[in-house]
Amino acid sequence: NVSAKTNPRIFYSSRDEGKAFNAISTASSIVAGEYIMYLKNDSTTDNLYVKNVEFHSENAAVWKVWNVTGTAAGSSVVTPSNLNLGSANIAEATSRGDGSITGLTNVKQIGTHRNGANGEGEMNYENALILPPGSAIAIEYESGTTGPAEIDLFFHYETIGKK
């Protein structure tokens, strides 16, 4: 008998290990130039894989995804939800959101996304955006009129070196 794993990797991480999560950040009145979401991999044994990011905003917007350094502050703590509702595992991550994140330095831009008014969109990294232990990303509301916005960031963990 031969078998193959044909579902996305996040499925197996959720089903088999309970290590798939969604972090949600909602800002009731975000201003251009503010970060709406911060995610840092705090695990010492696992890489964090970003599956996709969903962008939602009342106004037309340009979003930027950054690799960042620094200590995130001045915002709300976001607790990622485990996508396997039968798992008690918690994300080994620091996650902050709400549009008032400070203390970060941009290292390099990883992506850009645009959406129209009352729009939404998705940036599907297909697990290719990998955060090794200690690495972090932030999502910036780069330009757009002040207003409500939300980010859904789906990710999972895999043990370093595991195939």
Tab-separated table of N, CA and C in Angstrom:
chain	number	residue	atom	x	y	z
A	1	ASN	N	0.817	-1.187	0.000
A	1	ASN	CA	0.000	0.000	0.000
A	1	ASN	C	0.862	1.252	0.000
A	2	VAL	N	0.413	2.228	-0.735
A	2	VAL	CA	1.088	3.515	-0.795
A	2	VAL	C	0.082	4.585	-0.382
A	3	SER	N	0.531	5.502	0.433
A	3	SER	CA	-0.343	6.615	0.792
A	3	SER	C	0.431	7.914	0.628
A	4	ALA	N	-0.320	8.980	0.446
A	4	ALA	CA	0.299	10.296	0.264
A	4	ALA	C	-0.492	11.333	1.047
A	5	LYS	N	0.221	12.333	1.521
A	5	LYS	CA	-0.431	13.461	2.166
A	5	LYS	C	-0.733	14.482	1.080
A	6	THR	N	-2.023	14.698	0.832
A	6	THR	CA	-2.404	15.578	-0.262
A	6	THR	C	-3.079	16.866	0.207
A	7	ASN	N	-3.405	16.960	1.478
A	7	ASN	CA	-3.982	18.190	2.010
A	7	ASN	C	-2.874	19.179	2.339
A	8	PRO	N	-3.213	20.452	2.518
A	8	PRO	CA	-2.190	21.430	2.926
A	8	PRO	C	-1.543	21.020	4.257
A	9	ARG	N	-0.294	21.400	4.436
A	9	ARG	CA	0.460	21.027	5.643
A	9	ARG	C	-0.213	21.509	6.918
A	10	ILE	N	-0.870	22.661	6.867
A	10	ILE	CA	-1.539	23.185	8.055
A	10	ILE	C	-2.622	22.222	8.542
A	11	PHE	N	-3.254	21.490	7.619
A	11	PHE	CA	-4.259	20.499	7.993
A	11	PHE	C	-3.650	19.417	8.875
A	12	TYR	N	-2.524	18.858	8.455
A	12	TYR	CA	-1.889	17.782	9.222
A	12	TYR	C	-1.347	18.285	10.557
A	13	SER	N	-0.830	19.508	10.558
A	13	SER	CA	-0.347	20.085	11.812
A	13	SER	C	-1.495	20.251	12.804
A	14	SER	N	-2.645	20.643	12.301
A	14	SER	CA	-3.824	20.798	13.156
A	14	SER	C	-4.343	19.441	13.616
A	15	ARG	N	-4.554	18.551	12.680
A	15	ARG	CA	-5.137	17.243	12.995
A	15	ARG	C	-4.234	16.377	13.863
A	16	ASP	N	-2.951	16.301	13.498
A	16	ASP	CA	-2.053	15.351	14.144
A	16	ASP	C	-1.375	15.887	15.399
A	17	GLU	N	-1.137	17.207	15.461
A	17	GLU	CA	-0.376	17.760	16.576
A	17	GLU	C	-1.076	18.901	17.303
A	18	GLY	N	-2.182	19.381	16.770
A	18	GLY	CA	-2.873	20.505	17.403
A	18	GLY	C	-2.026	21.762	17.428
A	19	LYS	N	-1.272	22.002	16.322
A	19	LYS	CA	-0.344	23.131	16.286
A	19	LYS	C	-0.613	24.065	15.108
A	20	ALA	N	-1.915	24.321	14.844
A	20	ALA	CA	-2.317	25.265	13.800
A	20	ALA	C	-3.212	26.322	14.442
A	21	PHE	N	-3.010	27.577	14.050
A	21	PHE	CA	-3.641	28.686	14.763
A	21	PHE	C	-4.108	29.777	13.812
A	22	ASN	N	-5.002	30.637	14.319
A	22	ASN	CA	-5.397	31.863	13.649
A	22	ASN	C	-5.293	33.004	14.651
A	23	ALA	N	-4.574	34.049	14.284
A	23	ALA	CA	-4.474	35.256	15.106
A	23	ALA	C	-5.290	36.345	14.418
A	24	ILE	N	-6.169	36.999	15.175
A	24	ILE	CA	-7.059	38.018	14.621
A	24	ILE	C	-6.773	39.358	15.291
A	25	SER	N	-6.600	40.366	14.479
A	25	SER	CA	-6.419	41.724	14.995
A	25	SER	C	-7.473	42.621	14.370
A	26	THR	N	-8.182	43.331	15.223
A	26	THR	CA	-9.212	44.256	14.762
A	26	THR	C	-8.881	45.656	15.272
A	27	ALA	N	-8.918	46.614	14.354
A	27	ALA	CA	-8.699	48.019	14.719
A	27	ALA	C	-9.955	48.793	14.342
A	28	SER	N	-10.542	49.478	15.307
A	28	SER	CA	-11.773	50.218	15.028
A	28	SER	C	-11.513	51.501	14.244
A	29	SER	N	-10.280	52.011	14.314
A	29	SER	CA	-9.960	53.252	13.608
A	29	SER	C	-8.462	53.313	13.338
A	30	ILE	N	-8.006	52.525	12.379
A	30	ILE	CA	-6.573	52.491	12.066
A	30	ILE	C	-6.196	53.679	11.186
A	31	VAL	N	-4.985	54.160	11.378
A	31	VAL	CA	-4.452	55.308	10.646
A	31	VAL	C	-3.320	54.816	9.750
A	32	ALA	N	-3.203	55.393	8.564
A	32	ALA	CA	-2.133	55.022	7.646
A	32	ALA	C	-0.786	55.112	8.351
A	33	GLY	N	0.051	54.110	8.128
A	33	GLY	CA	1.377	54.061	8.725
A	33	GLY	C	1.443	53.260	10.011
A	34	GLU	N	0.302	52.798	10.526
A	34	GLU	CA	0.295	52.007	11.766
A	34	GLU	C	0.387	50.514	11.454
A	35	TYR	N	0.996	49.792	12.387
A	35	TYR	CA	0.988	48.330	12.325
A	35	TYR	C	-0.305	47.832	12.956
A	36	ILE	N	-0.968	46.891	12.307
A	36	ILE	CA	-2.197	46.315	12.836
A	36	ILE	C	-1.962	44.935	13.444
A	37	MET	N	-0.872	44.254	13.059
A	37	MET	CA	-0.615	42.901	13.548
A	37	MET	C	0.881	42.674	13.691
A	38	TYR	N	1.250	42.001	14.786
A	38	TYR	CA	2.632	41.605	15.046
A	38	TYR	C	2.605	40.147	15.471
A	39	LEU	N	3.529	39.347	14.930
A	39	LEU	CA	3.631	37.937	15.300
A	39	LEU	C	5.096	37.543	15.376
A	40	LYS	N	5.487	37.011	16.536
A	40	LYS	CA	6.862	36.556	16.752
A	40	LYS	C	6.845	35.094	17.175
A	41	ASN	N	7.730	34.306	16.591
A	41	ASN	CA	7.861	32.896	16.953
A	41	ASN	C	8.688	32.787	18.226
A	42	ASP	N	8.058	32.386	19.324
A	42	ASP	CA	8.735	32.222	20.616
A	42	ASP	C	9.191	30.787	20.871
A	43	SER	N	8.894	29.869	19.970
A	43	SER	CA	9.310	28.481	20.157
A	43	SER	C	10.829	28.363	20.026
A	44	THR	N	11.406	27.424	20.743
A	44	THR	CA	12.843	27.151	20.610
A	44	THR	C	13.093	25.888	19.792
A	45	THR	N	12.020	25.140	19.480
A	45	THR	CA	12.169	23.861	18.773
A	45	THR	C	11.433	23.803	17.444
A	46	ASP	N	10.529	24.764	17.182
A	46	ASP	CA	9.690	24.720	15.985
A	46	ASP	C	9.843	25.966	15.130
A	47	ASN	N	9.749	25.762	13.822
A	47	ASN	CA	9.584	26.876	12.903
A	47	ASN	C	8.098	27.192	12.822
A	48	LEU	N	7.772	28.469	12.615
A	48	LEU	CA	6.397	28.913	12.430
A	48	LEU	C	6.198	29.168	10.936
A	49	TYR	N	5.171	28.549	10.355
A	49	TYR	CA	4.878	28.662	8.931
A	49	TYR	C	3.603	29.476	8.742
A	50	VAL	N	3.696	30.583	8.008
A	50	VAL	CA	2.512	31.385	7.712
A	50	VAL	C	1.857	30.803	6.468
A	51	LYS	N	0.597	30.393	6.626
A	51	LYS	CA	-0.176	29.852	5.500
A	51	LYS	C	-0.730	30.992	4.661
A	52	ASN	N	-1.513	31.861	5.322
A	52	ASN	CA	-2.062	32.997	4.584
A	52	ASN	C	-2.483	34.111	5.532
A	53	VAL	N	-2.638	35.286	4.942
A	53	VAL	CA	-3.080	36.470	5.664
A	53	VAL	C	-4.309	37.002	4.929
A	54	GLU	N	-5.376	37.243	5.693
A	54	GLU	CA	-6.578	37.852	5.120
A	54	GLU	C	-6.648	39.302	5.578
A	55	PHE	N	-6.930	40.201	4.634
A	55	PHE	CA	-6.998	41.637	4.883
A	55	PHE	C	-8.442	42.099	4.700
A	56	HIS	N	-8.956	42.862	5.657
A	56	HIS	CA	-10.322	43.382	5.572
A	56	HIS	C	-10.285	44.852	5.993
A	57	SER	N	-10.938	45.718	5.206
A	57	SER	CA	-10.993	47.126	5.609
A	57	SER	C	-12.209	47.805	5.005
A	58	GLU	N	-12.698	48.810	5.724
A	58	GLU	CA	-13.839	49.588	5.256
A	58	GLU	C	-13.436	50.492	4.096
A	59	ASN	N	-12.181	50.943	4.109
A	59	ASN	CA	-11.697	51.867	3.088
A	59	ASN	C	-10.666	51.190	2.192
A	60	ALA	N	-10.495	51.727	0.995
A	60	ALA	CA	-9.439	51.233	0.124
A	60	ALA	C	-8.118	51.343	0.871
A	61	ALA	N	-7.270	50.325	0.740
A	61	ALA	CA	-6.045	50.308	1.540
A	61	ALA	C	-4.902	49.622	0.814
A	62	VAL	N	-3.688	49.993	1.213
A	62	VAL	CA	-2.468	49.294	0.822
A	62	VAL	C	-1.872	48.726	2.101
A	63	TRP	N	-1.574	47.448	2.093
A	63	TRP	CA	-0.998	46.747	3.243
A	63	TRP	C	0.421	46.319	2.907
A	64	LYS	N	1.297	46.342	3.887
A	64	LYS	CA	2.663	45.834	3.704
A	64	LYS	C	2.970	44.843	4.822
A	65	VAL	N	3.616	43.753	4.445
A	65	VAL	CA	4.065	42.752	5.406
A	65	VAL	C	5.579	42.908	5.528
A	66	TRP	N	6.057	43.040	6.769
A	66	TRP	CA	7.465	43.305	7.047
A	66	TRP	C	8.072	42.229	7.942
A	67	ASN	N	9.324	41.910	7.692
A	67	ASN	CA	10.156	41.225	8.680
A	67	ASN	C	10.643	42.339	9.595
A	68	VAL	N	10.468	42.170	10.922
A	68	VAL	CA	10.787	43.241	11.860
A	68	VAL	C	11.653	42.734	13.014
A	69	THR	N	12.300	43.698	13.669
A	69	THR	CA	13.006	43.445	14.922
A	69	THR	C	12.472	44.444	15.942
A	70	GLY	N	12.880	44.288	17.176
A	70	GLY	CA	12.444	45.195	18.222
A	70	GLY	C	11.480	44.500	19.165
A	71	THR	N	10.994	45.258	20.127
A	71	THR	CA	10.043	44.747	21.114
A	71	THR	C	8.706	45.447	20.904
A	72	ALA	N	7.715	44.667	20.494
A	72	ALA	CA	6.385	45.246	20.244
A	72	ALA	C	5.765	45.719	21.547
A	73	ALA	N	5.189	46.909	21.512
A	73	ALA	CA	4.560	47.496	22.703
A	73	ALA	C	3.398	48.371	22.257
A	74	GLY	N	2.707	48.941	23.264
A	74	GLY	CA	1.679	49.937	23.013
A	74	GLY	C	0.448	49.427	22.298
A	75	SER	N	0.133	48.172	22.446
A	75	SER	CA	-1.010	47.609	21.736
A	75	SER	C	-1.641	46.501	22.567
A	76	SER	N	-2.677	45.895	22.035
A	76	SER	CA	-3.360	44.813	22.731
A	76	SER	C	-2.701	43.476	22.461
A	77	VAL	N	-2.662	42.612	23.477
A	77	VAL	CA	-2.187	41.250	23.287
A	77	VAL	C	-3.249	40.485	22.513
A	78	VAL	N	-2.824	39.750	21.505
A	78	VAL	CA	-3.715	38.900	20.716
A	78	VAL	C	-3.396	37.455	21.074
A	79	THR	N	-4.411	36.692	21.446
A	79	THR	CA	-4.227	35.271	21.748
A	79	THR	C	-4.696	34.465	20.553
A	80	PRO	N	-3.753	33.837	19.816
A	80	PRO	CA	-4.157	33.028	18.655
A	80	PRO	C	-5.058	31.866	19.083
A	81	SER	N	-6.042	31.561	18.261
A	81	SER	CA	-6.969	30.458	18.511
A	81	SER	C	-6.453	29.191	17.847
A	82	ASN	N	-6.476	28.089	18.592
A	82	ASN	CA	-6.092	26.800	18.023
A	82	ASN	C	-7.194	26.360	17.071
A	83	LEU	N	-6.828	25.985	15.849
A	83	LEU	CA	-7.813	25.576	14.857
A	83	LEU	C	-8.337	24.166	15.100
A	84	ASN	N	-7.639	23.392	15.937
A	84	ASN	CA	-8.127	22.078	16.354
A	84	ASN	C	-8.831	22.286	17.687
A	85	LEU	N	-10.151	22.356	17.658
A	85	LEU	CA	-10.917	22.693	18.855
A	85	LEU	C	-10.812	21.624	19.941
A	86	GLY	N	-10.256	20.464	19.605
A	86	GLY	CA	-10.036	19.419	20.595
A	86	GLY	C	-8.660	19.475	21.233
A	87	SER	N	-7.839	20.444	20.840
A	87	SER	CA	-6.480	20.568	21.361
A	87	SER	C	-6.393	21.702	22.376
A	88	ALA	N	-5.643	21.456	23.433
A	88	ALA	CA	-5.412	22.490	24.447
A	88	ALA	C	-4.086	23.222	24.215
A	89	ASN	N	-3.389	22.900	23.121
A	89	ASN	CA	-2.116	23.561	22.835
A	89	ASN	C	-2.320	25.056	22.633
A	90	ILE	N	-1.340	25.829	23.102
A	90	ILE	CA	-1.359	27.267	22.860
A	90	ILE	C	-0.187	27.616	21.940
A	91	ALA	N	-0.339	28.685	21.199
A	91	ALA	CA	0.717	29.120	20.281
A	91	ALA	C	1.909	29.634	21.075
A	92	GLU	N	3.089	29.159	20.712
A	92	GLU	CA	4.322	29.673	21.310
A	92	GLU	C	4.716	30.919	20.520
A	93	ALA	N	3.993	31.990	20.784
A	93	ALA	CA	4.163	33.217	20.004
A	93	ALA	C	3.831	34.429	20.847
A	94	THR	N	4.444	35.542	20.458
A	94	THR	CA	4.014	36.844	20.947
A	94	THR	C	3.217	37.451	19.812
A	95	SER	N	1.975	37.794	20.092
A	95	SER	CA	1.112	38.352	19.062
A	95	SER	C	0.414	39.588	19.629
A	96	ARG	N	0.488	40.683	18.871
A	96	ARG	CA	-0.118	41.934	19.312
A	96	ARG	C	-0.891	42.525	18.136
A	97	GLY	N	-1.875	43.344	18.477
A	97	GLY	CA	-2.655	43.947	17.413
A	97	GLY	C	-3.451	45.141	17.882
A	98	ASP	N	-4.177	45.732	16.999
A	98	ASP	CA	-5.176	46.794	17.163
A	98	ASP	C	-4.772	48.102	16.517
A	99	GLY	N	-3.626	48.198	15.914
A	99	GLY	CA	-3.271	49.414	15.192
A	99	GLY	C	-2.434	50.401	15.956
A	100	SER	N	-2.001	50.067	17.159
A	100	SER	CA	-1.168	51.009	17.917
A	100	SER	C	0.150	50.364	18.344
A	101	ILE	N	0.658	49.461	17.523
A	101	ILE	CA	1.891	48.739	17.850
A	101	ILE	C	3.093	49.656	17.619
A	102	THR	N	3.969	49.733	18.615
A	102	THR	CA	5.179	50.556	18.522
A	102	THR	C	6.393	49.695	18.863
A	103	GLY	N	7.582	50.275	18.720
A	103	GLY	CA	8.821	49.622	19.132
A	103	GLY	C	9.460	48.731	18.093
A	104	LEU	N	9.013	48.790	16.848
A	104	LEU	CA	9.519	47.889	15.814
A	104	LEU	C	10.396	48.612	14.800
A	105	THR	N	11.333	47.866	14.236
A	105	THR	CA	12.174	48.354	13.150
A	105	THR	C	11.996	47.423	11.960
A	106	ASN	N	11.661	47.994	10.802
A	106	ASN	CA	11.514	47.194	9.588
A	106	ASN	C	12.885	46.711	9.119
A	107	VAL	N	12.964	45.413	8.816
A	107	VAL	CA	14.196	44.826	8.277
A	107	VAL	C	14.080	44.731	6.763
A	108	LYS	N	13.028	44.058	6.288
A	108	LYS	CA	12.779	43.975	4.849
A	108	LYS	C	11.305	43.709	4.605
A	109	GLN	N	10.831	44.207	3.473
A	109	GLN	CA	9.439	44.009	3.095
A	109	GLN	C	9.285	42.628	2.476
A	110	ILE	N	8.209	41.930	2.878
A	110	ILE	CA	7.955	40.575	2.404
A	110	ILE	C	6.795	40.547	1.412
A	111	GLY	N	5.876	41.495	1.517
A	111	GLY	CA	4.726	41.495	0.613
A	111	GLY	C	3.958	42.787	0.658
A	112	THR	N	3.127	42.989	-0.368
A	112	THR	CA	2.222	44.131	-0.471
A	112	THR	C	0.873	43.621	-0.966
A	113	HIS	N	-0.176	44.210	-0.432
A	113	HIS	CA	-1.519	43.837	-0.870
A	113	HIS	C	-2.372	45.103	-0.938
A	114	ARG	N	-3.267	45.153	-1.918
A	114	ARG	CA	-4.208	46.269	-2.053
A	114	ARG	C	-5.625	45.708	-2.048
A	115	ASN	N	-6.528	46.449	-1.427
A	115	ASN	CA	-7.940	46.104	-1.559
A	115	ASN	C	-8.757	47.374	-1.693
A	116	GLY	N	-9.914	47.236	-2.332
A	116	GLY	CA	-10.810	48.364	-2.540
A	116	GLY	C	-11.658	48.637	-1.306
A	117	ALA	N	-12.451	49.689	-1.369
A	117	ALA	CA	-13.345	50.043	-0.260
A	117	ALA	C	-14.286	48.885	0.041
A	118	ASN	N	-14.551	48.684	1.338
A	118	ASN	CA	-15.350	47.555	1.802
A	118	ASN	C	-14.836	46.249	1.212
A	119	GLY	N	-13.514	46.194	1.126
A	119	GLY	CA	-12.896	45.065	0.456
A	119	GLY	C	-12.192	44.127	1.397
A	120	GLU	N	-11.830	43.030	0.811
A	120	GLU	CA	-11.031	42.046	1.516
A	120	GLU	C	-10.189	41.326	0.491
A	121	GLY	N	-9.154	40.718	0.972
A	121	GLY	CA	-8.292	39.973	0.083
A	121	GLY	C	-7.426	39.038	0.888
A	122	GLU	N	-6.630	38.291	0.178
A	122	GLU	CA	-5.815	37.271	0.815
A	122	GLU	C	-4.436	37.240	0.176
A	123	MET	N	-3.424	37.078	1.002
A	123	MET	CA	-2.079	36.827	0.536
A	123	MET	C	-1.747	35.408	0.972
A	124	ASN	N	-1.693	34.493	0.010
A	124	ASN	CA	-1.467	33.090	0.320
A	124	ASN	C	0.014	32.766	0.158
A	125	TYR	N	0.680	32.576	1.280
A	125	TYR	CA	2.098	32.240	1.254
A	125	TYR	C	2.330	30.747	1.068
A	126	GLU	N	1.263	29.945	1.140
A	126	GLU	CA	1.355	28.495	0.976
A	126	GLU	C	2.466	27.897	1.839
A	127	ASN	N	2.580	28.400	3.067
A	127	ASN	CA	3.553	27.932	4.056
A	127	ASN	C	5.000	28.262	3.688
A	128	ALA	N	5.201	29.109	2.696
A	128	ALA	CA	6.560	29.459	2.291
A	128	ALA	C	7.159	30.564	3.151
A	129	LEU	N	6.336	31.296	3.885
A	129	LEU	CA	6.852	32.313	4.805
A	129	LEU	C	7.155	31.615	6.126
A	130	ILE	N	8.422	31.420	6.408
A	130	ILE	CA	8.867	30.639	7.563
A	130	ILE	C	9.554	31.563	8.560
A	131	LEU	N	9.077	31.511	9.804
A	131	LEU	CA	9.677	32.276	10.892
A	131	LEU	C	10.432	31.312	11.799
A	132	PRO	N	11.758	31.294	11.712
A	132	PRO	CA	12.529	30.486	12.651
A	132	PRO	C	12.364	31.047	14.058
A	133	PRO	N	12.767	30.305	15.082
A	133	PRO	CA	12.662	30.818	16.450
A	133	PRO	C	13.260	32.226	16.568
A	134	GLY	N	12.507	33.111	17.225
A	134	GLY	CA	12.963	34.478	17.448
A	134	GLY	C	12.632	35.455	16.333
A	135	SER	N	12.155	34.968	15.199
A	135	SER	CA	11.824	35.850	14.068
A	135	SER	C	10.421	36.414	14.226
A	136	ALA	N	10.206	37.588	13.589
A	136	ALA	CA	8.909	38.242	13.707
A	136	ALA	C	8.519	38.937	12.415
A	137	ILE	N	7.204	39.081	12.243
A	137	ILE	CA	6.648	39.857	11.142
A	137	ILE	C	5.637	40.863	11.709
A	138	ALA	N	5.389	41.905	10.935
A	138	ALA	CA	4.360	42.882	11.283
A	138	ALA	C	3.638	43.275	10.002
A	139	ILE	N	2.350	43.583	10.139
A	139	ILE	CA	1.545	43.999	9.001
A	139	ILE	C	1.181	45.465	9.210
A	140	GLU	N	1.510	46.262	8.210
A	140	GLU	CA	1.290	47.703	8.271
A	140	GLU	C	0.122	48.109	7.369
A	141	TYR	N	-0.733	48.963	7.894
A	141	TYR	CA	-1.770	49.629	7.104
A	141	TYR	C	-1.060	50.813	6.474
A	142	GLU	N	-0.446	50.595	5.320
A	142	GLU	CA	0.503	51.555	4.757
A	142	GLU	C	-0.177	52.825	4.265
A	143	SER	N	-1.296	52.672	3.582
A	143	SER	CA	-2.022	53.869	3.149
A	143	SER	C	-3.503	53.542	3.019
A	144	GLY	N	-4.287	54.546	3.280
A	144	GLY	CA	-5.737	54.410	3.249
A	144	GLY	C	-6.332	55.416	4.214
A	145	THR	N	-7.626	55.656	4.063
A	145	THR	CA	-8.335	56.575	4.934
A	145	THR	C	-8.543	55.915	6.297
A	146	THR	N	-8.473	56.718	7.349
A	146	THR	CA	-8.693	56.215	8.701
A	146	THR	C	-10.047	55.519	8.789
A	147	GLY	N	-10.045	54.320	9.389
A	147	GLY	CA	-11.287	53.577	9.533
A	147	GLY	C	-11.046	52.190	10.077
A	148	PRO	N	-12.090	51.382	10.181
A	148	PRO	CA	-11.955	50.034	10.732
A	148	PRO	C	-11.263	49.072	9.767
A	149	ALA	N	-10.514	48.126	10.360
A	149	ALA	CA	-9.806	47.119	9.567
A	149	ALA	C	-9.571	45.884	10.429
A	150	GLU	N	-9.302	44.776	9.761
A	150	GLU	CA	-9.069	43.517	10.472
A	150	GLU	C	-8.109	42.653	9.685
A	151	ILE	N	-7.315	41.877	10.423
A	151	ILE	CA	-6.391	40.908	9.843
A	151	ILE	C	-6.685	39.544	10.451
A	152	ASP	N	-6.699	38.517	9.621
A	152	ASP	CA	-6.705	37.120	10.063
A	152	ASP	C	-5.406	36.511	9.550
A	153	LEU	N	-4.599	35.980	10.460
A	153	LEU	CA	-3.300	35.419	10.097
A	153	LEU	C	-3.276	33.949	10.504
A	154	PHE	N	-3.243	33.058	9.518
A	154	PHE	CA	-3.265	31.612	9.741
A	154	PHE	C	-1.842	31.061	9.687
A	155	PHE	N	-1.477	30.276	10.705
A	155	PHE	CA	-0.116	29.737	10.773
A	155	PHE	C	-0.104	28.411	11.512
A	156	HIS	N	1.004	27.701	11.353
A	156	HIS	CA	1.190	26.448	12.092
A	156	HIS	C	2.666	26.261	12.415
A	157	TYR	N	2.949	25.277	13.255
A	157	TYR	CA	4.316	24.964	13.670
A	157	TYR	C	4.713	23.584	13.185
A	158	GLU	N	6.009	23.451	12.889
A	158	GLU	CA	6.618	22.149	12.612
A	158	GLU	C	7.957	22.116	13.294
A	159	THR	N	8.285	20.953	13.864
A	159	THR	CA	9.561	20.781	14.543
A	159	THR	C	10.701	20.960	13.542
A	160	ILE	N	11.711	21.705	13.923
A	160	ILE	CA	12.852	21.957	13.049
A	160	ILE	C	13.519	20.632	12.700
A	161	GLY	N	13.743	20.425	11.416
A	161	GLY	CA	14.389	19.204	10.948
A	161	GLY	C	13.431	18.065	10.630
A	162	LYS	N	12.151	18.212	10.985
A	162	LYS	CA	11.166	17.168	10.714
A	162	LYS	C	10.720	17.274	9.266
A	163	LYS	N	10.643	16.161	8.601
A	163	LYS	CA	10.203	16.136	7.194
A	163	LYS	C	8.764	15.709	7.085
